[in-house]
Short mmCIF file of C-alpha atoms and ligand atoms in Angstrom, two decimals:
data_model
loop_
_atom_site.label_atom_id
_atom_site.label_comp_id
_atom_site.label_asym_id
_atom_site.label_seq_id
_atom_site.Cartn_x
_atom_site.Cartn_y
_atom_site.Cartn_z
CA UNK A 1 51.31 137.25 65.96
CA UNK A 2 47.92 136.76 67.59
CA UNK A 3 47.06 133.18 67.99
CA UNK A 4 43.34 131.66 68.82
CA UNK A 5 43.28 128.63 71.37
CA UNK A 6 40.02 126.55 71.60
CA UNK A 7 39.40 124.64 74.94
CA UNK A 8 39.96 124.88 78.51
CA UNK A 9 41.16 122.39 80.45
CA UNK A 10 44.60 121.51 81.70
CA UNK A 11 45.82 120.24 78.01
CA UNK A 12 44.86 123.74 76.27
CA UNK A 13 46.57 125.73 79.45
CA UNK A 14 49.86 124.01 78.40
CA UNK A 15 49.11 124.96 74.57
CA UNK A 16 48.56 128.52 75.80
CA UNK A 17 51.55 128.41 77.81
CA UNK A 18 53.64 127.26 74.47
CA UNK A 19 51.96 129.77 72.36
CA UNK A 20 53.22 132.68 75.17
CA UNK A 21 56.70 131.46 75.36
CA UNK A 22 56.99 132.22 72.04
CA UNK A 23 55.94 135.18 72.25
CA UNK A 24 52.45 135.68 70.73
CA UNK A 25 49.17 137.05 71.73
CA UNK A 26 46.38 134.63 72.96
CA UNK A 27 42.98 134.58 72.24
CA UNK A 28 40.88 131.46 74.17
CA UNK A 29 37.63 130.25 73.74
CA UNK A 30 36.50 127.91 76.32
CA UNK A 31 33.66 127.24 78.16
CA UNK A 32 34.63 127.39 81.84
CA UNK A 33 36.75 130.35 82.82
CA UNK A 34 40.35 128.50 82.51
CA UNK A 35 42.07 130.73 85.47
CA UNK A 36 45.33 129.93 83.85
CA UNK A 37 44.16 130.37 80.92
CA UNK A 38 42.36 133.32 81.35
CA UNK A 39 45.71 135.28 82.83
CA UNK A 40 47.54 134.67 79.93
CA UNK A 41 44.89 136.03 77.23
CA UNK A 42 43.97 139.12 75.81
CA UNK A 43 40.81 138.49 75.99
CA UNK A 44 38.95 135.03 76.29
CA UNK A 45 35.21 134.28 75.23
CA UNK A 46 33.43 132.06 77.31
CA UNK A 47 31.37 129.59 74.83
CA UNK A 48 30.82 125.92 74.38
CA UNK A 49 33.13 124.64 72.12
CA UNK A 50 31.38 123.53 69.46
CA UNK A 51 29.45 126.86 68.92
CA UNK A 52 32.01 127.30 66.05
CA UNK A 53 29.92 130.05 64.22
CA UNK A 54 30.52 131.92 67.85
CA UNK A 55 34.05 131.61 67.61
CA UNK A 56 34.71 132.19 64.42
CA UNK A 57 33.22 135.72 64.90
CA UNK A 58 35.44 136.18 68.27
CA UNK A 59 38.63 135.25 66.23
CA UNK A 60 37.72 137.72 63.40
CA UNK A 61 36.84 140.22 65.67
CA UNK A 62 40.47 139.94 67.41
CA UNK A 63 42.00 139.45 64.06
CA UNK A 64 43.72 135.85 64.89
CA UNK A 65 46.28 135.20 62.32
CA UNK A 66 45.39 131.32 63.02
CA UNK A 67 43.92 128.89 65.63
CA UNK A 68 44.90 125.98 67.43
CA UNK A 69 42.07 123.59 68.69
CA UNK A 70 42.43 121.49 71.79
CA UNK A 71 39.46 119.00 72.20
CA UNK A 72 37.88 116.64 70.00
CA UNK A 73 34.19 117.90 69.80
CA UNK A 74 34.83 121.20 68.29
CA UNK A 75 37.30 119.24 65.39
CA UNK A 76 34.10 116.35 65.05
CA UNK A 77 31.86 119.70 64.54
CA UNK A 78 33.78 120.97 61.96
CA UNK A 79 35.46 124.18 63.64
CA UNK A 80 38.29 123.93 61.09
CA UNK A 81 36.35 124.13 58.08
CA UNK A 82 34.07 127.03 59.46
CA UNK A 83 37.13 129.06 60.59
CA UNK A 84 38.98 127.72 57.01
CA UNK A 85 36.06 130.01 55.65
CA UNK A 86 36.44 132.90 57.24
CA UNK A 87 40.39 133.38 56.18
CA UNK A 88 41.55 131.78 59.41
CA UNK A 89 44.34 128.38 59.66
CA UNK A 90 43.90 125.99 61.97
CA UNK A 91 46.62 123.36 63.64
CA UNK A 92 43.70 120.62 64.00
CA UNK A 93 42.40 118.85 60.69
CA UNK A 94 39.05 119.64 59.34
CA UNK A 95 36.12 117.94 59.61
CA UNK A 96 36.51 115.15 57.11
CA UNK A 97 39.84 114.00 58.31
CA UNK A 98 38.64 114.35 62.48
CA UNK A 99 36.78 111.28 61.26
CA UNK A 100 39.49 109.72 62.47
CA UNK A 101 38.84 110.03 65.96
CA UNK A 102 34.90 110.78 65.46
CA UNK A 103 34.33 107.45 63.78
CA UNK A 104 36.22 104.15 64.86
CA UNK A 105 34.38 102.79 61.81
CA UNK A 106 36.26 104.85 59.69
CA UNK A 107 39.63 104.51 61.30
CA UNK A 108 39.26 100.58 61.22
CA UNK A 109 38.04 100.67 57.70
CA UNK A 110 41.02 103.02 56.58
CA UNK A 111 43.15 100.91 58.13
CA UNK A 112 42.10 97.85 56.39
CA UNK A 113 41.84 99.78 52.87
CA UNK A 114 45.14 101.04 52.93
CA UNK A 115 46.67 97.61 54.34
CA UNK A 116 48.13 99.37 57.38
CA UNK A 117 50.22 97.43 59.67
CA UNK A 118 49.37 97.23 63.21
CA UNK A 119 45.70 97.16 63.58
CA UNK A 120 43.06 94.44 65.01
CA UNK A 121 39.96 91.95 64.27
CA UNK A 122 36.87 93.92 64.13
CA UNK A 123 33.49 94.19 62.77
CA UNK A 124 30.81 96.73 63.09
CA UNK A 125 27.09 96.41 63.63
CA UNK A 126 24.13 98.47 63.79
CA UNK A 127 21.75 95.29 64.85
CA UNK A 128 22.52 93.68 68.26
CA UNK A 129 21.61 90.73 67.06
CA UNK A 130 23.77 89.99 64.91
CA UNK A 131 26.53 91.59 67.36
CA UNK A 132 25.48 88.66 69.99
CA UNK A 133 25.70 85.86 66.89
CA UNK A 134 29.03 87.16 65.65
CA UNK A 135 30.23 87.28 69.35
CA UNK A 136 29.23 84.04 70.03
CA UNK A 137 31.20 82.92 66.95
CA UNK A 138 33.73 84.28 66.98
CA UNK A 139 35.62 82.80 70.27
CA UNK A 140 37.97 84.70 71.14
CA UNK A 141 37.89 87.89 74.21
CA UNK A 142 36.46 91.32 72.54
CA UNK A 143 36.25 94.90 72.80
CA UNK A 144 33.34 96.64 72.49
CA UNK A 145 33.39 100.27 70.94
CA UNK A 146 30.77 102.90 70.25
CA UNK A 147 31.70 103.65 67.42
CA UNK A 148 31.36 108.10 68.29
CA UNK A 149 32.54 110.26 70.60
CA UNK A 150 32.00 108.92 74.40
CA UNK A 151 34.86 111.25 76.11
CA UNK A 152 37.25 108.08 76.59
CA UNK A 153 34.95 106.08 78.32
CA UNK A 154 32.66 104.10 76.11
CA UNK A 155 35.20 101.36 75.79
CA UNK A 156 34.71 98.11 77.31
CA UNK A 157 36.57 95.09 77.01
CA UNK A 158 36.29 91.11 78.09
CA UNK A 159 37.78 90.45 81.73
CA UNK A 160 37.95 94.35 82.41
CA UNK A 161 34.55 96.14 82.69
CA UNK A 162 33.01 92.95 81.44
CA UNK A 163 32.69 90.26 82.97
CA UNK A 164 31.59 87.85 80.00
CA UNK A 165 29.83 87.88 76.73
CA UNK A 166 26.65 87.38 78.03
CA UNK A 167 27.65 91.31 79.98
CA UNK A 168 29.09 91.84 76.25
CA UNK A 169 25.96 91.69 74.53
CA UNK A 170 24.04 93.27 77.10
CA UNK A 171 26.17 96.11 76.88
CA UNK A 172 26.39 96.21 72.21
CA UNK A 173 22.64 96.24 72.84
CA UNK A 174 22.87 99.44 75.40
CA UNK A 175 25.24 101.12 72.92
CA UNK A 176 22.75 100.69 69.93
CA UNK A 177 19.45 101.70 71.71
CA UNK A 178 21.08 104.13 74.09
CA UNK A 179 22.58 105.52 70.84
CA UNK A 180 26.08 106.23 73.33
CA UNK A 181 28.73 107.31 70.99
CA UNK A 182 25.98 106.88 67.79
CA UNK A 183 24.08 104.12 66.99
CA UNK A 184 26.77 101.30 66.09
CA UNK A 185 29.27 99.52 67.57
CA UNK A 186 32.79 97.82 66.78
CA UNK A 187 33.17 95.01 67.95
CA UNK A 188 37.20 94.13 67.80
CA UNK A 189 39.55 91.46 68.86
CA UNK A 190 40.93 92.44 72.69
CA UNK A 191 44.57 93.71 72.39
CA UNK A 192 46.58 92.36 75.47
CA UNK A 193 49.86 94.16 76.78
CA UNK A 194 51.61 97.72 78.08
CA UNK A 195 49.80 100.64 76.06
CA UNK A 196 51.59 104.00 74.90
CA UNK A 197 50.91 106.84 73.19
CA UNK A 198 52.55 108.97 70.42
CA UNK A 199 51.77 112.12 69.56
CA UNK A 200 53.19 114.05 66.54
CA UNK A 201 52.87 117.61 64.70
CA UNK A 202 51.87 116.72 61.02
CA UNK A 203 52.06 118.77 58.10
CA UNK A 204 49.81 117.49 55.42
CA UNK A 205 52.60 114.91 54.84
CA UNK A 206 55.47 115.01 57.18
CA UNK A 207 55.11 113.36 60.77
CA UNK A 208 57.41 114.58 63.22
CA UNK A 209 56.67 112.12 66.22
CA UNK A 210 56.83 113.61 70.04
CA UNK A 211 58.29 111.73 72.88
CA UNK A 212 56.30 108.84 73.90
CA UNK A 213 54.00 108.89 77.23
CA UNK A 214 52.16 106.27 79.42
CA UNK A 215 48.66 108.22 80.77
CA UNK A 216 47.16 106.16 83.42
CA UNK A 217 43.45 105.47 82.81
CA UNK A 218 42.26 103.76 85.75
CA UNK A 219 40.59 105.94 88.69
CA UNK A 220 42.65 103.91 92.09
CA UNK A 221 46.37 103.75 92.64
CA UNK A 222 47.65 100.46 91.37
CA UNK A 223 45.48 100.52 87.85
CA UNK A 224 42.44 99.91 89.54
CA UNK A 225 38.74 101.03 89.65
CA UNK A 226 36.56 102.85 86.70
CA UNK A 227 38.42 104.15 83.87
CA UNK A 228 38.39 108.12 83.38
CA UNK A 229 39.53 110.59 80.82
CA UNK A 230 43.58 110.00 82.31
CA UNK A 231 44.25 110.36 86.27
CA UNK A 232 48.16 111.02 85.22
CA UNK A 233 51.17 109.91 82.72
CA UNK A 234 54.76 109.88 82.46
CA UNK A 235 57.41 110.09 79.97
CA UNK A 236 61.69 109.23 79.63
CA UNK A 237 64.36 111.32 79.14
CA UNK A 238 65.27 109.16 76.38
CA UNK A 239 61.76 109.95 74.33
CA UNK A 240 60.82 105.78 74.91
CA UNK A 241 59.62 104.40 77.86
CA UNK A 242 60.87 101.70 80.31
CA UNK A 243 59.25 98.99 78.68
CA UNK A 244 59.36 100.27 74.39
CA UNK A 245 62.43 99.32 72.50
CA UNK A 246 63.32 101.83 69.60
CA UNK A 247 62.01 99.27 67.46
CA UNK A 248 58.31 99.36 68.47
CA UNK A 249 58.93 103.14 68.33
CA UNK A 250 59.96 103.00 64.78
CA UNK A 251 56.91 100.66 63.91
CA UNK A 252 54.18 102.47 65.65
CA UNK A 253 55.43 106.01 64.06
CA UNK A 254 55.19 104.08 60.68
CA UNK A 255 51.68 103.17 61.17
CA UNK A 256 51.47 106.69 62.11
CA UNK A 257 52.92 107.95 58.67
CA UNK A 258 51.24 105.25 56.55
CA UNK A 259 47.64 106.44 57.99
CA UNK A 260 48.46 110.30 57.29
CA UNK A 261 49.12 109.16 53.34
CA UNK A 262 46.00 106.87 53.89
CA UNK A 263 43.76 110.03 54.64
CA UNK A 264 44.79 111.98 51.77
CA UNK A 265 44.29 109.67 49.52
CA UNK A 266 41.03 108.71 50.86
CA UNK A 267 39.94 112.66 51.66
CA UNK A 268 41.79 114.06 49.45
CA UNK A 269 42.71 116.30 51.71
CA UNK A 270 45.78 117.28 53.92
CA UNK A 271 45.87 116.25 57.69
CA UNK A 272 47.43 119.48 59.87
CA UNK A 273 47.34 119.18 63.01
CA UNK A 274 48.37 116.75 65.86
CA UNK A 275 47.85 113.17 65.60
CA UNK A 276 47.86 110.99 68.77
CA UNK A 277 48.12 107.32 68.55
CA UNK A 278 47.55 105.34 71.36
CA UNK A 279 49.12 101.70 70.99
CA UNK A 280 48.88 98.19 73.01
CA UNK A 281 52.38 96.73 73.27
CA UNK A 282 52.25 92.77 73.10
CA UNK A 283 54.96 91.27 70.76
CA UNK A 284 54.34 94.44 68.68
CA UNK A 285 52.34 97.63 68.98
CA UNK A 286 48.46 97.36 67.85
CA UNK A 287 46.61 100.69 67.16
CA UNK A 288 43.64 100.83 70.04
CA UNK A 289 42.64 104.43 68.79
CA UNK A 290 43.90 107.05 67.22
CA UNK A 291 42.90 110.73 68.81
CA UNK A 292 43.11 114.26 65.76
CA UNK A 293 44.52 116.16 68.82
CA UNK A 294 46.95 116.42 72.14
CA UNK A 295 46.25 113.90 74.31
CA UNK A 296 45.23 115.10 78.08
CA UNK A 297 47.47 114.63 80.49
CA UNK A 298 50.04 114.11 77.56
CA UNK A 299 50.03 117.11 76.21
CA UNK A 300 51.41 117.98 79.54
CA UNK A 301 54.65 115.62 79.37
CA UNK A 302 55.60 116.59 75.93
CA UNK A 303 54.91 120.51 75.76
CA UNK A 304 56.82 121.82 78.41
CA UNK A 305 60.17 120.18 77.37
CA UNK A 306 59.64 121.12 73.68
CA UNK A 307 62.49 123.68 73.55
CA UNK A 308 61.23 124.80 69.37
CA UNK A 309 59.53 127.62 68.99
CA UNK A 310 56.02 126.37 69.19
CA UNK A 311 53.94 129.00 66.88
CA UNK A 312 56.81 128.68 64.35
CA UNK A 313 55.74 124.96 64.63
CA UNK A 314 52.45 125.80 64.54
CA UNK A 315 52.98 128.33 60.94
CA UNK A 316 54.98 125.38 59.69
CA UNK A 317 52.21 123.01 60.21
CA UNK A 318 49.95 125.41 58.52
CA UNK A 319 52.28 125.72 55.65
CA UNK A 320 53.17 122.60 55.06
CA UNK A 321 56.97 122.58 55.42
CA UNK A 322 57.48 121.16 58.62
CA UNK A 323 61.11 119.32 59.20
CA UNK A 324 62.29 116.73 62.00
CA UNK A 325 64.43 119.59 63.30
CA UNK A 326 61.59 121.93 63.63
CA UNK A 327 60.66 119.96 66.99
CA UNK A 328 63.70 119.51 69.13
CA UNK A 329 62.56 118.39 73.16
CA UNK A 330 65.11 118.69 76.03
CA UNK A 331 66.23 115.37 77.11
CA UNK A 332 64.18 115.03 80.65
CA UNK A 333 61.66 113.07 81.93
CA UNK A 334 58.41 114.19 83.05
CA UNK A 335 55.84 113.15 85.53
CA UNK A 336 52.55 114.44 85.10
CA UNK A 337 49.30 113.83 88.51
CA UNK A 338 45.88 114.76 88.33
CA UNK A 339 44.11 116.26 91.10
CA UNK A 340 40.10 115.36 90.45
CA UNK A 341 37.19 115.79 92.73
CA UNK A 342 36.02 112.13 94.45
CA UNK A 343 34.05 110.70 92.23
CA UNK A 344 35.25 111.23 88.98
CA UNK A 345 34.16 109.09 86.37
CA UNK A 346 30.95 108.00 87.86
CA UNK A 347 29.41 111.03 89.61
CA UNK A 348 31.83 113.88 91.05
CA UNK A 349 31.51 115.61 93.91
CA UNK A 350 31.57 119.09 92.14
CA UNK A 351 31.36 122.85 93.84
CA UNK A 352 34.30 121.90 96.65
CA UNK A 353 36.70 124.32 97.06
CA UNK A 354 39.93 123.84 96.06
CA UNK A 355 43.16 125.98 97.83
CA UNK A 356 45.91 126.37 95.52
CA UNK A 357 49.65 127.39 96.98
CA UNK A 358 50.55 128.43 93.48
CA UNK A 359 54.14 130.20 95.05
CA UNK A 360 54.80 126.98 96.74
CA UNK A 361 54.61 124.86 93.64
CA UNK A 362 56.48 126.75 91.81
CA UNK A 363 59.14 127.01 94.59
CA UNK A 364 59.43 122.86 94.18
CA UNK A 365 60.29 123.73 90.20
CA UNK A 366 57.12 121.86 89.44
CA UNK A 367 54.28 123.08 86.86
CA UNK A 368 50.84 123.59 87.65
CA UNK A 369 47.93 123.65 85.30
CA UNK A 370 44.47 124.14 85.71
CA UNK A 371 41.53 121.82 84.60
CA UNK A 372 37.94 122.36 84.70
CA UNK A 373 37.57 124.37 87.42
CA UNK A 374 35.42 127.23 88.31
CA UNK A 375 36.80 130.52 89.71
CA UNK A 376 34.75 132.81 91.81
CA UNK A 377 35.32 135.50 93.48
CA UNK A 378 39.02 134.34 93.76
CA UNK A 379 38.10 131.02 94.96
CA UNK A 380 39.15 128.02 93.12
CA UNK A 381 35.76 125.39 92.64
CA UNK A 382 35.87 121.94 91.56
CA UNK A 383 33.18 120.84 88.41
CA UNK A 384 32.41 117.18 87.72
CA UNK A 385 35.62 116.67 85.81
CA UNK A 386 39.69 116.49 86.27
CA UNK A 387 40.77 119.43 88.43
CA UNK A 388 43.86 120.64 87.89
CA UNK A 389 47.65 118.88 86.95
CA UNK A 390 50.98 119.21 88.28
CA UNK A 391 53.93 118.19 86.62
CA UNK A 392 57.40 117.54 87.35
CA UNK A 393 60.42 117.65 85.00
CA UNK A 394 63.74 116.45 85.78
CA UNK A 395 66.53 114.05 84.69
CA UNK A 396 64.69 111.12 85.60
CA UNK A 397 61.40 109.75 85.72
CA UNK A 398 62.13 109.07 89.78
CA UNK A 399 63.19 112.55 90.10
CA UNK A 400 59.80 113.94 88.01
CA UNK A 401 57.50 111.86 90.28
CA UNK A 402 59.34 113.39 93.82
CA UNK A 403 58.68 117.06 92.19
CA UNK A 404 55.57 116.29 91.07
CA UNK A 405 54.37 114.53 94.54
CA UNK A 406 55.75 117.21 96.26
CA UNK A 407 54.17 120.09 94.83
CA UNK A 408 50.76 118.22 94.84
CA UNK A 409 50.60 118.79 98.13
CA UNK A 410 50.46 122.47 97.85
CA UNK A 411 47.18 122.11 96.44
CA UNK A 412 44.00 121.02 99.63
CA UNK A 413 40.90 120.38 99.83
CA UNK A 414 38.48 117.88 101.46
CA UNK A 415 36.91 115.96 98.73
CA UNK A 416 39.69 115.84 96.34
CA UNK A 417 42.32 113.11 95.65
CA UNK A 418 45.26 112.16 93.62
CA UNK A 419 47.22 108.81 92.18
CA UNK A 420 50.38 108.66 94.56
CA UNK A 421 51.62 106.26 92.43
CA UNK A 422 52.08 107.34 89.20
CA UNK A 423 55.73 107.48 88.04
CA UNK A 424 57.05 105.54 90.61
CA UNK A 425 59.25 103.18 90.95
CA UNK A 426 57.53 100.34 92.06
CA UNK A 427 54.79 100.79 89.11
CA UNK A 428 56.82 100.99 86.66
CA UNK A 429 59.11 98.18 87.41
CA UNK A 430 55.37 96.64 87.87
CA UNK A 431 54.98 97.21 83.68
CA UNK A 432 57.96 96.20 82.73
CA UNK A 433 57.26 92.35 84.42
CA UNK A 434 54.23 92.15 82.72
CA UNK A 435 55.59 93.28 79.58
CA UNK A 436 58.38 90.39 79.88
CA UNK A 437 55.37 87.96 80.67
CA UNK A 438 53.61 89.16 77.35
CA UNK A 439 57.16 89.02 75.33
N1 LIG B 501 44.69 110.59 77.47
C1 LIG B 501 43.65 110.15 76.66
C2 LIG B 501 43.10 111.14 75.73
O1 LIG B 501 43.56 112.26 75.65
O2 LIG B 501 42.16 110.82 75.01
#
């Protein structure tokens, strides 16, 4: 079986990672060299992403019996439907169905066709004048959302990264003449609580929901600072987290389910692929965004304690058969930490060198992956974005986080930096009070 993977940061080296342990050849496209990545391929091509004519001629070339797409840009482009052409599957949906990550527009409007449970008060505009008069009127603390692409960092919301709707406005009317993310915004009702995220392998119609994870957006230990693209997560041996009853697990995988049906009756076409919803726990889960791929860093939690075959997965996907016992994960908790340069998130100190003990980590039974990095001549190089992940596994989450602080610091250099506090103890017991103060 020869398998294509698209992307290259830390989320696609645990993809490639699956794909090996079951035994398959890999075939990457990325567009730094991956140096994980790039050991465990046959051959790798080093493109942008999105050049999905280019890599559709590199998987028919190395005679891929399927692909598996990692990031978001190349599923907005259309890489599915241009691969779809050539003879060649994807896990990933096609371009239609990406929309709904590519268009919060779409995914709010779906939401409300379909009478799907768990989403929010929103409205869209293209004129920021009348997004200032409908914020003015409508009283109570708001998001604001380009509606695109922005990398996970377009959102801001009331009381966070604005300060009040006078910084609201001023910001809807950046969005629509910077064009960030397109040239609209959503404008939607601020969801207050704990988020989560669920990821699950989809069929076309089945959704076989992953354990959940908590990724940690904010830059500084103790949530605060910038937000970024995830700094680390964590996830319970139990598949829910500290603060989510079964309950709210059963409810957010429904709106999960009910948005899958939503999409093929809207597209008439089948969803295959992963879909990642990321929810806001207050006295139930609300839908923030949903995500047409693995999440990154929780991709990381989930894949390396999915004991399933993963390209059997992957075929089953494909062919539309998939089964809840298709996807079995060991029972363990997993703690994932990013190491990124200083900076990251608002102007990252790239080109540092990075010294990796990779013996050492794996000597502390902890997993290492590697980000966007740059390797040259054996030297390991940060870029402007997350550098490479560690991750512990264990019984519990306590036990992840000691592995997973303890490899970390096998891995030096001067300008990079990590959140020590991810996973622990005191954090977590910090989430669960607020959750009871929200409840
Ligand atoms: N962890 C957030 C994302 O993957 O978009």
């Amino acid at each position: 079986m020869k398998v294509l993977l698209v992307g290259g940061g830390a989320r696609e080296h645990a993809i490639a990672e699956a794909i090996k342990r079951s035994g398959a050849e890999l075939f990457a496209a990325m567009k730094n060299r991956n140096p994980g990545i790039a050991r465990l391929s046959e051959k790798i091509l080093l493109e942008h992403e999105t050049e999905t004519k280019k890599i559709a001629e590199f998987a028919k070339e190395s005679g891929v019996d399927f692909a598996v797409i990692g990031p978001e840009a190349p599923l907005a482009e259309g890489i599915v439907d241009v691969l779809g052409g050539e003879g060649i599957p994807c896990v990933g949906p096609a371009k239609k169905l990406a929309r709904i990550e590519a268009s919060k527009e779409f995914m709010r409007n779906l939401m409300q066709k379909y009478k799907i449970p768990g989403s929010l008060e929103y409205a869209v505009f293209d004129d920021a004048g009348e997004a200032s008069e409908f914020i003015d009127s409508y009283g109570k603390p708001i998001a604001v959302k380009p509606v695109g692409l922005t990398g996970g960092k377009g959102v801001k919301v009331i009381g966070d990264q604005l300060k009040d709707l006078e910084e609201a406005k001023k910001y809807v009317r950046e969005v629509i003449e910077k064009k960030i993310g397109g040239d609209r915004v959503v404008i939607e009702e601020k969801a207050v609580g704990e988020e989560f995220t669920i990821q699950a392998f989809v069929d076309g119609s089945h959704v076989i929901a992953m354990p959940m994870v908590q990724d940690h957006k904010r830059a500084f230990e103790g949530d605060a600072g910038h937000n970024t693209g995830g700094m680390g997560s964590y996830s319970d041996s139990n598949g829910l987290l500290p603060f989510v009853t079964e309950s709210d697990r059963e409810y957010a995988v429904e709106v999960m389910k009910k948005t899958v049906d939503a999409l093929r009756r809207e597209t008439r076409e089948e969803y295959k692929g992963i879909l990642y919803g990321q929810f806001m726990l207050g006295k139930e889960p609300r839908l923030i965004e949903f995500n047409c791929r693995f999440g990154d860093p929780e991709a990381m939690n989930v894949l390396p304690i999915l004991s399933s075959d993963f390209v059997k997965i992957c075929q089953k996907i494909i062919d539309g058969t998939l089964k809840e016992r298709d996807a079995v994960f060991e029972k363990k908790a997993t703690v994932c930490k990013y190491v990124v340069p200083e900076g990251y998130g608002i102007g990252s100190r790239a080109g540092e060198i990075i010294s990796v003990d990779e013996e050492a980590i794996r000597r502390k039974r902890a997993l290492l992956y590697y980000a966007a990095v740059n390797e040259e001549n054996g030297k390991i190089c940060t870029t402007s974005s997350r550098s490479l992940a560690v991750v512990g596994t264990a019984g519990s989450i306590e036990e992840a986080e000691k592995i997973a602080e303890s490899a970390i610091a096998n891995i030096t250099g001067e300008h990079i930096y990590h959140r020590r506090d991810i996973g622990t103890k005191a954090l977590i017991q910090r989430k669960i009070e607020s959750m009871k103060a929200v409840r």
